Short mmCIF file of C-alpha atoms in Angstrom, two decimals:
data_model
loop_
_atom_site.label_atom_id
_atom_site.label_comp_id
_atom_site.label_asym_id
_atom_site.label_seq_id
_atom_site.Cartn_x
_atom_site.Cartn_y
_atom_site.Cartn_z
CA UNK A 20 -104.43 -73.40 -12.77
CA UNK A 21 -102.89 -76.89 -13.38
CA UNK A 22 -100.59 -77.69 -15.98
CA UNK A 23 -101.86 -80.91 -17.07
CA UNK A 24 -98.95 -80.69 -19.70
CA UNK A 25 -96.69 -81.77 -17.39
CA UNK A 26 -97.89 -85.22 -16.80
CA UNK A 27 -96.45 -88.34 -18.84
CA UNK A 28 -97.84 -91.73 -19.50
CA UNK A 29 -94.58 -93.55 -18.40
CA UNK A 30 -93.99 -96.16 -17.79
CA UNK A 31 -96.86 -96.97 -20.78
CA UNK A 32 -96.01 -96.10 -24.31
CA UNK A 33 -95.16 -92.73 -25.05
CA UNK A 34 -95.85 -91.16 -28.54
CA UNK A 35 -96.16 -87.82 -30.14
CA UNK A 36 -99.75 -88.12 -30.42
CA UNK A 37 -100.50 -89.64 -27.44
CA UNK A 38 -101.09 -87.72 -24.46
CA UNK A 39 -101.79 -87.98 -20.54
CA UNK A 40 -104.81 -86.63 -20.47
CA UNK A 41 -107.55 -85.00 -22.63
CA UNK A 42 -110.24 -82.79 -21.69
CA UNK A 43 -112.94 -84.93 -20.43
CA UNK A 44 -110.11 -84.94 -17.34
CA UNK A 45 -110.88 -81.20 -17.45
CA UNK A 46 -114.06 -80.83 -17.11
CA UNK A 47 -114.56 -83.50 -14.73
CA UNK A 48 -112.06 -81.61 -12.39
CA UNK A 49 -113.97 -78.62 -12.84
CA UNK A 50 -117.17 -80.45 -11.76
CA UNK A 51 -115.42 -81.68 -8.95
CA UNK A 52 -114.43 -78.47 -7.57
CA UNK A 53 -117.61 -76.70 -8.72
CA UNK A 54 -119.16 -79.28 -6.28
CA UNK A 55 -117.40 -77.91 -3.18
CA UNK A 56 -117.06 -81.11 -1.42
CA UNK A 57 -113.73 -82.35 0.54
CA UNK A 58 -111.56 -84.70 -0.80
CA UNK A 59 -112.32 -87.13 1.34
CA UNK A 60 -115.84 -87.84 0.26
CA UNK A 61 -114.31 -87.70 -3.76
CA UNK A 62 -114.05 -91.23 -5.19
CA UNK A 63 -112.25 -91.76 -9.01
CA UNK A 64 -112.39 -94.46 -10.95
CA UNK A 65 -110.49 -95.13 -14.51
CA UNK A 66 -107.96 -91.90 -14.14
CA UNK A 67 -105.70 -93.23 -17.07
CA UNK A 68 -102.42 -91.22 -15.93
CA UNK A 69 -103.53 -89.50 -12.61
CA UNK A 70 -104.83 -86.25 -14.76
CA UNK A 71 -107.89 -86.10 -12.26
CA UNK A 72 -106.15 -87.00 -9.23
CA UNK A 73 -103.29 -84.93 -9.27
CA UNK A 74 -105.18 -81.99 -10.69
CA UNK A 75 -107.91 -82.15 -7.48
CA UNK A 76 -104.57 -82.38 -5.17
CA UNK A 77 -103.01 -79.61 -6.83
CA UNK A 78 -106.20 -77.35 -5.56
CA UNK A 79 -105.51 -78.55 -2.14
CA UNK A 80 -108.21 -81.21 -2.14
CA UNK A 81 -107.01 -84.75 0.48
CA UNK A 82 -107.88 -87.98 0.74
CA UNK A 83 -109.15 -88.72 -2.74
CA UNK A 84 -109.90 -92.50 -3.32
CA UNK A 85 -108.84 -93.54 -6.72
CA UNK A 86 -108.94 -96.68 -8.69
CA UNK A 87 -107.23 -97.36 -11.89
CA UNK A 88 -107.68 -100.83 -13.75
CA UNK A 89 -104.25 -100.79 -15.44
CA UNK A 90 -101.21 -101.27 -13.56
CA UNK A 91 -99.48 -98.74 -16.30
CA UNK A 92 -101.34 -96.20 -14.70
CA UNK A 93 -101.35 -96.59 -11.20
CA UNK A 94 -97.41 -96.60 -11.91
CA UNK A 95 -97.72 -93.45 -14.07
CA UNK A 96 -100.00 -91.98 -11.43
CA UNK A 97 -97.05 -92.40 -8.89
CA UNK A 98 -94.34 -91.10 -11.00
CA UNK A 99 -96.25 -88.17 -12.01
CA UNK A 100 -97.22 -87.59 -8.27
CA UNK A 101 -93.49 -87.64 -7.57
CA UNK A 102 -92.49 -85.18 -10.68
CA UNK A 103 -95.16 -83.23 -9.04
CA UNK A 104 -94.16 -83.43 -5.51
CA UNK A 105 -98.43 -84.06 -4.75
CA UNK A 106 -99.51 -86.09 -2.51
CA UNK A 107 -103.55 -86.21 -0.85
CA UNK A 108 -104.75 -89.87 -2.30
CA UNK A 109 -104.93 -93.13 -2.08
CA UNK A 110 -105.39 -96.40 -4.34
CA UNK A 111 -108.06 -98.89 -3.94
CA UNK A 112 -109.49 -101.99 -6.11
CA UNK A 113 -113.21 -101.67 -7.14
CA UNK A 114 -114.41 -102.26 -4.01
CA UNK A 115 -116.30 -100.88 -0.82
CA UNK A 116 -113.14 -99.33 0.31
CA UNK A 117 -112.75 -97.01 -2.39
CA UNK A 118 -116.23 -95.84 -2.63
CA UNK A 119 -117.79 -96.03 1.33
CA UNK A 120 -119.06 -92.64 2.09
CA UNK A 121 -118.25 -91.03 -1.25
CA UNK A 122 -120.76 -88.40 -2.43
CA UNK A 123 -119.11 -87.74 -5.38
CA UNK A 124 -117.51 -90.00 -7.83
CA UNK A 125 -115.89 -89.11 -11.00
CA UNK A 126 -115.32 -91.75 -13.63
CA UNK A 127 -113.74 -91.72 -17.57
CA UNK A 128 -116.53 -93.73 -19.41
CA UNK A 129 -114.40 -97.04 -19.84
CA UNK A 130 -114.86 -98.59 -23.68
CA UNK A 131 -116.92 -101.77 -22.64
CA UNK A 132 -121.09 -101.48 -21.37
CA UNK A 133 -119.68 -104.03 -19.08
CA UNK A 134 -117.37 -102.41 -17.42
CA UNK A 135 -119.67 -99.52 -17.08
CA UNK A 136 -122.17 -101.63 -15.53
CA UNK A 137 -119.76 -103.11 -12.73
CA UNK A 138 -119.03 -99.01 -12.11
CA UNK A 139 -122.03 -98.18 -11.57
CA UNK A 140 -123.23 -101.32 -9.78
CA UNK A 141 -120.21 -100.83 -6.98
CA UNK A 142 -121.03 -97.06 -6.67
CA UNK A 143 -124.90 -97.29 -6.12
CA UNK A 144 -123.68 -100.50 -3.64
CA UNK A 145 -121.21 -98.67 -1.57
CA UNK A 146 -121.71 -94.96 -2.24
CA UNK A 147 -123.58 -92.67 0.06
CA UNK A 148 -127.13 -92.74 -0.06
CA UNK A 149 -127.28 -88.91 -1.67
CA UNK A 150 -123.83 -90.03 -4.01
CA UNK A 151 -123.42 -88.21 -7.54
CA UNK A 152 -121.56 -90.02 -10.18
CA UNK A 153 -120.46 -87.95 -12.85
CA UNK A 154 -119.59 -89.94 -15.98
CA UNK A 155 -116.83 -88.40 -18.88
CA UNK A 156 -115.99 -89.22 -22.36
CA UNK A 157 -114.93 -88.09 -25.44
CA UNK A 158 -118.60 -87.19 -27.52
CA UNK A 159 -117.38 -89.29 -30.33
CA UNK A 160 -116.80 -92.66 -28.28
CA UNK A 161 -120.44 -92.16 -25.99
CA UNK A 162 -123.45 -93.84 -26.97
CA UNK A 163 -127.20 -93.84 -25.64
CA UNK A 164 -126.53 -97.48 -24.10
CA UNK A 165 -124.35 -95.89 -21.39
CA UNK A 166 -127.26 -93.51 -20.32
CA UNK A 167 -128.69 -96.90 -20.36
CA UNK A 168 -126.70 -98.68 -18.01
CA UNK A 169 -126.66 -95.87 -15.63
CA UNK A 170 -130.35 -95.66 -15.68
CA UNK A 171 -130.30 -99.10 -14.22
CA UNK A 172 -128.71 -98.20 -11.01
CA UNK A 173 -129.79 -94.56 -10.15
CA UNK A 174 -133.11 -92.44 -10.86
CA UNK A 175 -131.69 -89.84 -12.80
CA UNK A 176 -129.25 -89.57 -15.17
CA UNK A 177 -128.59 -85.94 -16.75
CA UNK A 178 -126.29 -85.38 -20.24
CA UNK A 179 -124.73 -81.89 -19.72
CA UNK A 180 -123.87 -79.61 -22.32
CA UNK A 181 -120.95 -81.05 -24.58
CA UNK A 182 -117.49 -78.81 -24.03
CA UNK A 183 -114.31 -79.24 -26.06
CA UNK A 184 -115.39 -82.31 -27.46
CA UNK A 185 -116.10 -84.44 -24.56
CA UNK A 186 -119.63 -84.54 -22.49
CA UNK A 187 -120.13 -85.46 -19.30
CA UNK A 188 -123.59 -87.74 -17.70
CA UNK A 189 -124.86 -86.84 -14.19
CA UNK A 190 -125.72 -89.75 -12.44
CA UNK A 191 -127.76 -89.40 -8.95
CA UNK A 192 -130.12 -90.88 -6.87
CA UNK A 193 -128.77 -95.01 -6.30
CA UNK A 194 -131.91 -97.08 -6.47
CA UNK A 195 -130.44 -100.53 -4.98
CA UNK A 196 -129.56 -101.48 -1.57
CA UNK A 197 -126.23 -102.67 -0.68
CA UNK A 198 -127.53 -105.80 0.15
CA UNK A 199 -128.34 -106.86 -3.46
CA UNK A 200 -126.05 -109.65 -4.99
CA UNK A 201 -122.96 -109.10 -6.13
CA UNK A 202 -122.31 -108.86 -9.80
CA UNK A 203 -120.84 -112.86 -10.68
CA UNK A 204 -118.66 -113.02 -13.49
CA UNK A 205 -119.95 -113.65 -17.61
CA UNK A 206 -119.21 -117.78 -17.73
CA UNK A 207 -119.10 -120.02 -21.44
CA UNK A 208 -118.34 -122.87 -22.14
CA UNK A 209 -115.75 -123.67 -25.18
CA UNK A 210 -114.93 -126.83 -26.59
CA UNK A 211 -111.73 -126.37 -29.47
CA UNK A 212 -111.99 -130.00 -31.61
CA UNK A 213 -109.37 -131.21 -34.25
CA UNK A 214 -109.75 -134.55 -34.90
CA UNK A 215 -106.55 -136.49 -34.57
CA UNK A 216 -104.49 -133.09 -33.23
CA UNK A 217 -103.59 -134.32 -29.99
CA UNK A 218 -105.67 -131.83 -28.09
CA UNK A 219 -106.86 -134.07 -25.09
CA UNK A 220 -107.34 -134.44 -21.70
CA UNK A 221 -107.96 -137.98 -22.10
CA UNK A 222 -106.59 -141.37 -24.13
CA UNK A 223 -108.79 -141.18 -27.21
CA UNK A 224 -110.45 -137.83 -27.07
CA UNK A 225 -110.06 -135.06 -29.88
CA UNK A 226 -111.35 -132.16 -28.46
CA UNK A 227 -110.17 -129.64 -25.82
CA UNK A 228 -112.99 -128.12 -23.35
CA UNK A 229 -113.12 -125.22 -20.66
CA UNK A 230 -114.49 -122.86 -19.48
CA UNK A 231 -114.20 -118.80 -19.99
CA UNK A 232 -115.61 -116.41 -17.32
CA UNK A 233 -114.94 -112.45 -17.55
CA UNK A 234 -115.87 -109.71 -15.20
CA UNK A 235 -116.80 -106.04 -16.54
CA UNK A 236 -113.59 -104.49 -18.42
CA UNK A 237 -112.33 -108.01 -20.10
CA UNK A 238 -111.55 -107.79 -23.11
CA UNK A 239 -114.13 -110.34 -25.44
CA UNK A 240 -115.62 -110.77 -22.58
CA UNK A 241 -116.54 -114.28 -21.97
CA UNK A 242 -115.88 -114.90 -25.54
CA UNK A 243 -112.84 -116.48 -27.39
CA UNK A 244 -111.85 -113.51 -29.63
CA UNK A 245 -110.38 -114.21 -32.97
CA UNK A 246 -106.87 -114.02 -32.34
CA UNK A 247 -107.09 -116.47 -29.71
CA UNK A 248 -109.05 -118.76 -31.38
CA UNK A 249 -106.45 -118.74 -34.00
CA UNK A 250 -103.62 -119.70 -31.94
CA UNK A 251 -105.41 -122.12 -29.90
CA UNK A 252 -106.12 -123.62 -33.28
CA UNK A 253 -102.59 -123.58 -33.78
CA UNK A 254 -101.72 -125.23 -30.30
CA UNK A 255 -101.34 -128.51 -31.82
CA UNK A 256 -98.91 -127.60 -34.19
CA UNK A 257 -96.89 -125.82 -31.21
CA UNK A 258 -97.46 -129.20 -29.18
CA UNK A 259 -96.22 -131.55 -32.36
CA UNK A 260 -93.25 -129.61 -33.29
CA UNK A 261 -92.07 -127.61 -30.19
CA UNK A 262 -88.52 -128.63 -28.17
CA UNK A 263 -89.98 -125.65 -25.54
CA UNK A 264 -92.65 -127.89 -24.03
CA UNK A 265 -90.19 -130.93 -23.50
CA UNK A 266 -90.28 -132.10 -19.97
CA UNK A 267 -91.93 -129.81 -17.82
CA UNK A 268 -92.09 -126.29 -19.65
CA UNK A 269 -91.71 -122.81 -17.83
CA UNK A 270 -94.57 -121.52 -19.91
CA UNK A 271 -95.70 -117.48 -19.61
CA UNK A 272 -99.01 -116.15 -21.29
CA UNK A 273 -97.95 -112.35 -21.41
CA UNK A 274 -100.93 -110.07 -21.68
CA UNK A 275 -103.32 -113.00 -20.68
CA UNK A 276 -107.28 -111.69 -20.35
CA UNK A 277 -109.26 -113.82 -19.86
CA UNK A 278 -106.80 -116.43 -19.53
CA UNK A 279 -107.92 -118.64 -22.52
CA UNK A 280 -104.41 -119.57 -23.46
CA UNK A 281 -103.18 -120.61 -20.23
CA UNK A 282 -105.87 -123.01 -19.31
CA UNK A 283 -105.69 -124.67 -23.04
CA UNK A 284 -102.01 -125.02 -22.50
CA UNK A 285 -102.55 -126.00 -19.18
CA UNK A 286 -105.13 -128.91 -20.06
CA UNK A 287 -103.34 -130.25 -23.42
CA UNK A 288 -99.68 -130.16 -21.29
CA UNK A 289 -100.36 -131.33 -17.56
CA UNK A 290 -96.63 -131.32 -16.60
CA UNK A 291 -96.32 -127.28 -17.67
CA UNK A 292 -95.94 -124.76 -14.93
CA UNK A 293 -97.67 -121.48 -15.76
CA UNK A 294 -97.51 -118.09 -15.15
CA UNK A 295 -100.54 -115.77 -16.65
CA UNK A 296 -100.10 -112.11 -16.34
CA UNK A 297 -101.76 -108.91 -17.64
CA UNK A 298 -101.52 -104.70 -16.70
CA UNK A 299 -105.57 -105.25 -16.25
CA UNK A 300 -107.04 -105.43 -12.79
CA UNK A 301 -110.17 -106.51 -14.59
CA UNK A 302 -108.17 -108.80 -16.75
CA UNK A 303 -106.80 -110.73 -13.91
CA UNK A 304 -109.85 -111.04 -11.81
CA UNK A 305 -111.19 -112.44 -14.78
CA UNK A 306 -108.17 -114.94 -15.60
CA UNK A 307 -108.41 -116.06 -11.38
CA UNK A 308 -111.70 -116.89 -12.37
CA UNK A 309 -111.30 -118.98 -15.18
CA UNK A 310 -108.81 -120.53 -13.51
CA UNK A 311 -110.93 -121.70 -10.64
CA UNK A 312 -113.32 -122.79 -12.98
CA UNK A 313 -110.91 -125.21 -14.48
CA UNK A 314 -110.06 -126.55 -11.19
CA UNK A 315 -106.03 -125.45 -12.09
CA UNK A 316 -105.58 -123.20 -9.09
CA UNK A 317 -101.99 -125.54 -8.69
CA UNK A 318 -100.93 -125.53 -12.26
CA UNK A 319 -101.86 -121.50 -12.68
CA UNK A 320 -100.15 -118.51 -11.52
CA UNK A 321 -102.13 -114.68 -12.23
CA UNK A 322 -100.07 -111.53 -11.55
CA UNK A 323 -100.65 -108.26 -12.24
CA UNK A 324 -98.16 -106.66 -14.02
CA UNK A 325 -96.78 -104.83 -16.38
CA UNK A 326 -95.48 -106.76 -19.42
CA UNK A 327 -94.03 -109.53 -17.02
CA UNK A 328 -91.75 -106.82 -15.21
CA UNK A 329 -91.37 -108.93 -12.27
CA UNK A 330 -90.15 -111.78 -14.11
CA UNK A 331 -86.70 -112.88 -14.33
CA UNK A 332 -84.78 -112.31 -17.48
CA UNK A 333 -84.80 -115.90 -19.32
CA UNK A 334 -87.22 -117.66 -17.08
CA UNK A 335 -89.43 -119.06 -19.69
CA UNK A 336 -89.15 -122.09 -21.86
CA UNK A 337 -92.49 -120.56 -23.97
CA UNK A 338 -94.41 -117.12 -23.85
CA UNK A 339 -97.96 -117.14 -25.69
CA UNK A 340 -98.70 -113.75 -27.19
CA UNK A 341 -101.90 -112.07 -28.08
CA UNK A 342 -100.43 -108.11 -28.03
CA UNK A 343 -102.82 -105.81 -28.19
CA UNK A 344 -103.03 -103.49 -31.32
CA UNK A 345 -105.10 -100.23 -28.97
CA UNK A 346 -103.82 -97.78 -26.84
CA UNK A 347 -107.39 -96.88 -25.14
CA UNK A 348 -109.38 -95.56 -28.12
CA UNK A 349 -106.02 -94.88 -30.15
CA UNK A 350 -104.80 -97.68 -32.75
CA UNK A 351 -101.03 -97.89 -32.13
CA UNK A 352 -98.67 -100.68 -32.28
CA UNK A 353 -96.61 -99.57 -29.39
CA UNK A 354 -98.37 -101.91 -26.74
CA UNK A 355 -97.54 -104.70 -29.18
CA UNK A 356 -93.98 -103.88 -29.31
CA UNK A 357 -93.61 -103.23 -25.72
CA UNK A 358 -94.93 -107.08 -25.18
CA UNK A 359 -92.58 -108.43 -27.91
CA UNK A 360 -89.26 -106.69 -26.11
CA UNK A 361 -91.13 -108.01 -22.78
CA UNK A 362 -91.18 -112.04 -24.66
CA UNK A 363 -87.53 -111.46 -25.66
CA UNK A 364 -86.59 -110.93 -22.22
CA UNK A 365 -88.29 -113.38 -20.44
CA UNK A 366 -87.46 -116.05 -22.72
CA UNK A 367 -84.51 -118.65 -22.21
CA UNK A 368 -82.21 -118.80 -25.02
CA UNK A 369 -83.85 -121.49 -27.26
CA UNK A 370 -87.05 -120.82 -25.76
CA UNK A 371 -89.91 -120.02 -28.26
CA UNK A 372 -92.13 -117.40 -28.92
CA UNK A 373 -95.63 -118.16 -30.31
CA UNK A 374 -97.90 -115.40 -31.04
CA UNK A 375 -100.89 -114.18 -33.02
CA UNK A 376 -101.23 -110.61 -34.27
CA UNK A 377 -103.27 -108.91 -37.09
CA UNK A 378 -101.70 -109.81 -40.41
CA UNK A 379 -101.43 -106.39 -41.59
CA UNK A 380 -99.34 -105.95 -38.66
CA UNK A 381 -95.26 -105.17 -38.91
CA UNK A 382 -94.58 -107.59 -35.57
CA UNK A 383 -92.80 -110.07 -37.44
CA UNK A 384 -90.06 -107.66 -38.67
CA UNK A 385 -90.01 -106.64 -34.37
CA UNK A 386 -89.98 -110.67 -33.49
CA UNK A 387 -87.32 -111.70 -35.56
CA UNK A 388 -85.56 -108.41 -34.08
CA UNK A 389 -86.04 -108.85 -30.77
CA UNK A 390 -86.21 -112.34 -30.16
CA UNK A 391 -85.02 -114.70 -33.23
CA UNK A 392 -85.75 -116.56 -36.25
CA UNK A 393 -89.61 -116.43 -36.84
CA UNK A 394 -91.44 -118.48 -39.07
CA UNK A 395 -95.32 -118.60 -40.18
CA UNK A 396 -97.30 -121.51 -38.47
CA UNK A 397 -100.51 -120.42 -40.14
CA UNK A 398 -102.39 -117.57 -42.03
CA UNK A 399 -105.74 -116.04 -42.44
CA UNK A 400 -106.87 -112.71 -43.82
CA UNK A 401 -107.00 -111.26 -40.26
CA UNK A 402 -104.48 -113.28 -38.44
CA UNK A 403 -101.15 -114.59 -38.10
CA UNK A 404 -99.75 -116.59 -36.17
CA UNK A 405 -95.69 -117.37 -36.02
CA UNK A 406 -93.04 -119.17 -33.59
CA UNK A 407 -89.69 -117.32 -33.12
CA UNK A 408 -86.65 -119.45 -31.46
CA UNK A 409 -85.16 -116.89 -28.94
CA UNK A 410 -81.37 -116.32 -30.36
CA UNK A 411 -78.30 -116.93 -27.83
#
C-alpha cells in the first residue's frame, strides 16, 4: 500500500491544512491499476504533487507520461520522486507526446470548463482509438457542465459511484479525428482610456489598446479581471510619479497570466525591457500569445517559473504584482506572500513595487516588511493597489 503521507508540496506553500494529495488521487490510482494496463500506455494530466504518479510507480508500473501545468509541481513531483527513491515516468507538455498510444488517461478535473475542454480535446486527438479517460474531483467542486464538455469529445461519458468525497467520470469512445483543427487561443480586444493620463502609443491619443488571448487553464481567460483592471487604471499614476521607469526600466510582471500588464507597460513605456513570468504552463502559452498579438516579441520575455527563481537578486528597476489569493480550491494567502518575498528579491534597491491585491487582504503589512515603505495609490471596496520603494 502507498503512503501517500509521505509526499510534500515543496517547493509550493506548505501549510497545516494543506496537503499533497486528497483522495480523488486515490481512487484514480485504484482505477488505474484495476485497469491492468502497463505503464506505458498510462497518460496523467494535472497530478498536483506527483500523488498519482509516484503511487502507480510504487506498484511497479513504467513509463507513465505525465503532465503538470504548474512548474511548483513538476518540481514537487521530482523532489518527492527523490525522497522516494521512484523512478518509471516521464514529463511532457499537453501535447501528442504525452498522450500517443495511451489507452488510459487519468486526469484531476482542473477548476476552469476551459481547461477541461483543451484536456479532453488533446486526448480524443492523440489518444488511442479505444482510449479511456477517467476524470477526478472532489464532489463538491464538479458540476454537470464537465459531463458536458466531455460529452463533446467522446460517446460516452459514465459518473461512477461517489467514494470519500470525490467522484470520478468515465470518459470513452473519442469521436474526432486527429486531423480536426487545433484548439486556437480565446482573443479580445481591450482598449483602457483616461483622458489626459498619458496612456498612449501615439502624440495626442488618450487611450491604451491590445489585445488579450488565453488558452484553456488561464486564469480570466481572455478577460481583464478586476485586479488588473485596477492597476492598469493605476498605470498612469505609476508612469507620472515613478523614478523606476526613468531611462530604460528593467521591468518584471511576476505571476503574469495572461500577460495584460506587460503588454500595457510595454505599449505606454517603449524604452522598458520586460520580463513576464508565471508557475503556469497554460499561463505562459497564453502570455506568448498575447505577446505575438501585440507584435512585442523584442520588447517581451515569458519564462516559466517559479516566482522569478531564475532571476537575479536585484535585477529589476519595477515588478507588477497581481498575487494570487487561491491555493487550487483552498483560499490562502501563502501564494501571495511567496510572490511578495519573490518582488523583494528581485528588486534593485530603490526599485518599486506596484501591486494590486484584495483590500481585505494583510499584504501591505508583508510589503512594507519585505520590501519597503508602501503607500496607497488607489482604493476600491475590492481592491488595492500600493507602490513600495525597495529599502537599501
Amino acid at each position: 500500500m502507498f503512503d501517500f503521507s509521505r509526499l510534500r508540496r515543496f517547493p509550493d506553500v506548505e501549510a497545516p491544512n494543506l496537503q499533497a494529495w486528497d483522495a480523488t488521487d486515490e481512487l484514480l490510482v485504484q482505477w488505474a491499476l484495476e485497469a491492468g494496463v502497463p505503464g506505458s500506455e498510462i497518460a496523467v494530466i494535472g497530478d498536483e504533487y506527483g500523488a498519482i504518479t509516484l503511487a502507480l510507480s510504487d506498484a511497479g508500473l513504467s513509463g507513465i507520461r505525465v503532465h503538470q501545468d504548474l512548474v511548483t509541481g513538476r518540481r514537487a513531483l521530482v523532489n518527492n520522486a527523490r525522497a522516494l527513491g521512484s523512478s518509471g515516468w516521464q514529463s511532457h507538455e499537453l501535447d501528442e507526446t504525452l498522450l500517443a498510444g495511451a489507452r488510459v488517461v487519468l486526469v484531476q478535473l482542473p477548476k476552469s470548463l476551459a481547461a477541461l475542454e483543451e484536456i479532453a480535446d488533446a486526448v480524443a486527438r492523440w489518444a488511442a482509438s479505444d482510449a479511456v479517460l477517467v476524470a477526478g474531483g472532489r464532489v463538491k467542486h464538479m458540476t454537470l457542465a464537465q459531463n458536458d464538455v466531455l460529452a463533446r469529445h467522446f460517446a460516452a461519458v459514465q459518473p461512477q459511484r461517489a467514494a470519500r468525497k470525490s467522484r470520478l467520470l468515465v470518459a470513452s469512445a473519442p469521436t474526432h479525428p486527429a486531423e480536426k483543427p487545433l484548439p486556437a487561443p480565446e482573443t479580445s480586444r481591450h482598449v483602457i482610456s483616461h483622458p489626459g493620463s498619458g496612456f498612449s502609443r501615439g502624440e495626442g491619443e488618450a487611450s491604451l489598446e491590445f489585445v488579450l488571448c488565453a488558452y484553456g487553464g488561464a486564469f480570466a481567460g481572455a478577460k481583464l479581471d478586476i485586479g488588473t483592471r485596477a492597476l492598469l487604471d493605476a498605470m498612469p499614476a505609476l508612469a507620472s510619479g515613478s523614478s523606476a521607469v526613468a531611462a530604460r526600466p528593467m521591468v518584471v510582471d511576476l505571476g503574469c497570466g495572461t500577460g495584460a500588464l506587460a503588454v500595457a507597460f510595454a505599449l505606454q513605456h517603449p524604452p522598458a525591457t520586460i520580463i513576464a513570468t508565471d508557475r503556469s504552463a497554460a499561463a505562459v502559452r497564453s502570455t506568448r500569445a498575447t505577446v505575438a498579438a501585440n507584435d512585442l516579441q523584442d520588447r517581451i520575455t515569458v519564462t516559466l517559473d517559479d516566482a522569478g527563481s531564475d532571476l537575479g537578486d536585484g535585477s529589476a528597476d519595477l515588478v507588477l504584482l497581481n498575487p494570487p489569493f487561491h491555493l487550487g480550491a483552498s483560499v490562502h494567502e501563502g501564494a501571495g506572500h511567496r510572490l511578495i518575498e519573490a518582488a523583494a528579491r528581485l528588486t534593485r534597491e530603490g526599485g518599486e513595487v506596484w501591486t494590486v491585491f484584495n483590500s481585505h487582504l494583510d499584504h501591505r503589512r508583508v510589503l512594507t516588511r519585505e520590501v519597503g515603505p508602501t503607500e496607497q495609490i488607489t482604493r476600491t471596496s475590492k481592491f488595492t493597489v500600493t507602490r513600495s520603494i525597495k529599502r537599501a
